[in-house]
Amino acid sequence: MIEDIKGIVRDAGKVLLDYYHKVSLSVEKKGNLDYVSEADRAAEKFLVERLRESFPDTGIVAEEGAHVSGKKIFLIDPLDGTNNFIHHIPYFCISVSLVDGDNILLGVIYDPIRDEMFHAEKGRGAYLNKRRIQVSGLRYPSRAVFSFGFPPPAYRMKKEFILLLEELVGDVNAVRWLGAAALDLAYVAAGRIDGTAQFGLKPWDVGAGALLVKEAGGIITDLNGGGDVLSGYVVAGNKNIYSFLSEKIHRRFSRYLR
């Protein structure tokens, strides 16, 4: 099954690249500081059609509105990192996961710029193309690279987020805000980023990346330290880096946590 999904996602990546190299791109505002391009819609249409052909009994929930009922559901983000894409910043991806309730069964994240296919099936490890990957073995936060995602749905927490960044800058190796949450999580799984916290996501942003982190030997939880990663508020890393970052988040964001 996953090989078929990887093939479909790779073909959708070609759709994105065709739009990426266009001189002009049609872009619409769909919410507060939130945009959708014709590339998002074209890639979603392609993915939905191909997945329905190949897996007619599986439901679909996609970012730009596609919805097909089913016990098992594909969560689709046809273009994670739309703002990067619009501005020709080469950090964006396609994210597809298969879930059964809260149980994430498989995930695929594809970076068409670098032709990097991150993929995982529950209980079978995490891979980048054909190579098995694992999270960073780094023990010390002072040497760690952290990434964050903080889109408009999380702006009610912005004061606490700024205080968190102020606390980290100077005490850790580097802090990054890269603009594509799914790819950040894939990079944690591959050991490129040591830890990440992502706020205000949707299930299609986080499903595939959450499974990749787990299958690569990492820890990912919601902000409360629980398993509700599809809530869209997550902390991830290896054991040591996760513990460091989650402690700081619990302290800074305690009034928002259950």
XYZ file of C-alpha atoms in Angstrom:
258
model
C 0.000 0.000 0.000
C 2.663 2.504 0.987
C 4.549 2.023 -2.280
C 1.425 3.019 -4.215
C 0.949 6.063 -1.988
C 4.577 7.106 -2.423
C 4.175 6.903 -6.196
C 1.049 9.063 -6.116
C 2.704 11.614 -3.837
C 5.808 11.749 -6.023
C 3.638 12.468 -9.069
C 1.843 15.208 -7.114
C 5.264 16.695 -6.439
C 5.711 17.119 -10.185
C 2.443 19.073 -10.244
C 3.807 21.408 -7.566
C 7.104 21.901 -9.373
C 5.303 22.910 -12.565
C 3.630 25.730 -10.619
C 6.771 26.564 -8.637
C 8.612 27.449 -11.837
C 5.815 29.663 -13.175
C 6.557 33.374 -13.510
C 3.234 34.281 -11.870
C 0.956 32.325 -9.565
C -2.665 32.921 -8.614
C -2.946 33.378 -4.836
C -6.031 34.004 -2.686
C -6.392 34.955 0.956
C -8.455 32.363 2.836
C -8.102 33.694 6.379
C -6.096 35.948 8.653
C -2.564 35.819 7.212
C -3.443 32.508 5.547
C -3.178 31.993 1.794
C -3.994 29.377 -0.803
C -2.480 29.184 -4.276
C -3.589 27.503 -7.468
C -0.764 25.043 -6.799
C -2.393 23.929 -3.509
C -5.674 23.282 -5.290
C -4.137 21.522 -8.286
C -2.024 19.212 -6.119
C -4.984 18.428 -3.850
C -7.227 17.616 -6.834
C -4.549 15.302 -8.214
C -3.991 13.547 -4.879
C -7.685 13.100 -4.123
C -8.454 11.684 -7.566
C -5.534 9.249 -7.554
C -6.053 8.088 -3.971
C -9.773 7.529 -4.571
C -8.973 5.479 -7.674
C -6.462 3.324 -5.805
C -8.212 3.107 -2.422
C -11.957 3.593 -3.017
C -12.973 2.401 0.470
C -10.747 4.868 2.311
C -11.986 8.293 3.382
C -10.212 11.572 2.700
C -9.857 14.833 4.595
C -7.743 17.455 2.841
C -6.664 20.987 3.687
C -8.443 22.778 0.860
C -11.821 21.187 1.519
C -12.014 17.708 0.008
C -13.929 15.322 2.270
C -14.823 11.678 1.648
C -16.207 9.519 4.481
C -14.600 6.260 5.539
C -13.487 4.279 8.610
C -9.853 4.806 7.715
C -9.010 8.265 6.433
C -6.233 9.840 4.415
C -5.213 13.216 5.858
C -3.789 15.306 3.023
C -1.825 18.530 3.022
C -1.119 19.083 -0.683
C 1.315 21.925 0.007
C 2.689 22.489 3.481
C 4.652 25.718 3.393
C 2.466 27.705 1.001
C 4.045 31.033 1.973
C 7.501 29.652 1.254
C 6.263 28.291 -2.072
C 4.700 31.621 -3.079
C 7.954 33.449 -2.324
C 10.130 30.812 -4.026
C 11.740 29.722 -0.782
C 12.582 26.043 -1.411
C 11.238 24.613 1.844
C 7.818 23.017 1.363
C 6.367 19.541 1.051
C 3.391 17.258 0.529
C 2.137 15.378 3.586
C -0.179 12.353 3.501
C -1.054 10.105 6.425
C -3.507 7.259 6.918
C -5.358 7.243 10.231
C -7.907 5.045 11.940
C -9.383 7.301 14.599
C -6.404 8.653 16.544
C -4.210 5.782 15.375
C -1.726 6.872 12.681
C -1.006 3.878 10.447
C 1.370 5.321 7.865
C 2.808 8.626 6.767
C 4.546 10.061 3.724
C 6.213 13.469 3.469
C 7.745 14.445 0.133
C 10.061 17.347 -0.607
C 9.952 17.679 -4.414
C 12.774 20.228 -4.536
C 15.294 17.779 -3.060
C 13.461 14.617 -4.182
C 13.409 13.423 -0.569
C 10.680 10.961 0.369
C 10.252 10.487 4.119
C 7.976 7.562 4.935
C 6.934 5.318 7.798
C 4.501 2.544 8.626
C 3.512 1.875 12.208
C 5.922 -0.615 13.764
C 8.231 -0.747 10.728
C 10.645 2.138 11.216
C 11.139 5.459 9.464
C 12.911 5.991 6.165
C 14.309 8.699 3.925
C 14.062 7.279 0.420
C 15.496 3.781 1.021
C 17.652 4.627 4.045
C 16.431 4.005 7.575
C 16.592 7.131 9.722
C 16.632 7.932 13.423
C 16.412 11.001 15.587
C 19.496 12.869 16.749
C 21.521 11.340 19.564
C 22.418 14.760 20.945
C 22.235 15.027 24.731
C 22.965 18.683 25.388
C 20.503 21.508 24.556
C 23.399 23.962 24.295
C 24.457 22.157 21.111
C 20.953 21.590 19.743
C 19.113 23.106 16.789
C 15.429 23.807 17.464
C 12.645 24.724 15.071
C 9.262 26.276 15.771
C 6.016 26.801 13.929
C 3.571 29.443 15.087
C 0.796 30.139 12.547
C -2.145 32.527 13.094
C -4.385 30.071 15.037
C -1.811 30.210 17.853
C -1.404 33.994 17.982
C -3.393 34.190 21.235
C -0.230 32.714 22.804
C 2.225 35.076 21.145
C 3.447 36.798 24.324
C 4.379 33.461 25.865
C 5.970 32.335 22.611
C 8.178 35.429 22.422
C 9.259 34.870 26.032
C 10.108 31.264 25.181
C 12.299 32.375 22.274
C 14.032 34.969 24.447
C 14.792 32.264 26.980
C 16.242 29.909 24.368
C 18.306 32.322 22.266
C 21.841 32.307 23.600
C 21.332 29.121 25.619
C 20.911 26.738 22.678
C 22.894 26.364 19.482
C 20.257 27.700 17.084
C 16.571 28.512 16.768
C 14.843 28.250 13.394
C 11.371 29.164 12.094
C 11.353 27.389 8.738
C 7.722 27.618 7.657
C 6.680 24.023 6.904
C 5.699 22.070 10.020
C 5.485 18.653 8.366
C 8.991 19.003 6.957
C 10.278 20.184 10.348
C 8.957 16.960 11.881
C 10.537 14.900 9.097
C 13.837 16.660 9.802
C 13.535 15.756 13.497
C 13.004 12.131 12.459
C 16.108 12.300 10.261
C 18.269 13.883 12.988
C 18.708 17.159 11.107
C 16.748 19.139 13.708
C 17.121 18.101 17.343
C 13.795 19.323 18.676
C 10.692 21.169 17.555
C 7.508 22.663 18.947
C 4.620 23.342 16.606
C 1.523 25.328 17.535
C -1.882 25.773 15.895
C -1.639 23.019 13.297
C -4.356 20.909 11.696
C -4.366 17.086 11.694
C -3.160 16.953 8.078
C -0.111 19.048 9.046
C 1.061 16.707 11.769
C -0.155 13.141 11.094
C 2.672 11.893 8.883
C 5.386 13.766 10.764
C 4.237 12.465 14.138
C 4.517 8.861 12.966
C 7.932 9.513 11.427
C 9.268 10.900 14.709
C 7.938 7.931 16.699
C 9.236 5.355 14.228
C 12.641 7.089 14.196
C 12.955 6.579 17.953
C 11.840 10.030 19.040
C 9.174 11.335 21.372
C 6.244 13.464 20.248
C 3.370 14.545 22.470
C 0.791 17.251 22.731
C 1.700 20.241 24.912
C 0.285 18.443 27.963
C 2.637 15.524 27.463
C -0.225 13.340 26.223
C -0.842 11.427 23.039
C -3.268 13.779 21.296
C -0.792 14.800 18.600
C -3.547 15.400 16.048
C -4.641 18.323 18.236
C -2.015 20.307 16.335
C 0.001 21.494 19.333
C 3.057 19.249 19.634
C 6.557 18.957 21.059
C 9.049 16.511 19.544
C 12.668 15.429 19.792
C 14.917 12.736 21.156
C 14.501 11.814 24.825
C 16.859 14.448 26.243
C 15.924 17.334 23.960
C 12.218 16.588 24.270
C 12.451 16.690 28.071
C 14.281 20.030 27.982
C 11.866 21.671 25.556
C 8.645 20.267 27.000
C 9.587 21.482 30.496
C 10.057 25.024 29.209
C 6.785 24.908 27.277
C 4.848 23.603 30.270
C 6.180 26.486 32.336
C 5.548 29.199 29.746
C 2.163 27.992 28.485
C 0.710 26.563 31.696
C -2.406 28.741 31.609
C -3.383 27.298 28.215
C -2.858 23.663 29.198
C -5.540 21.363 30.546
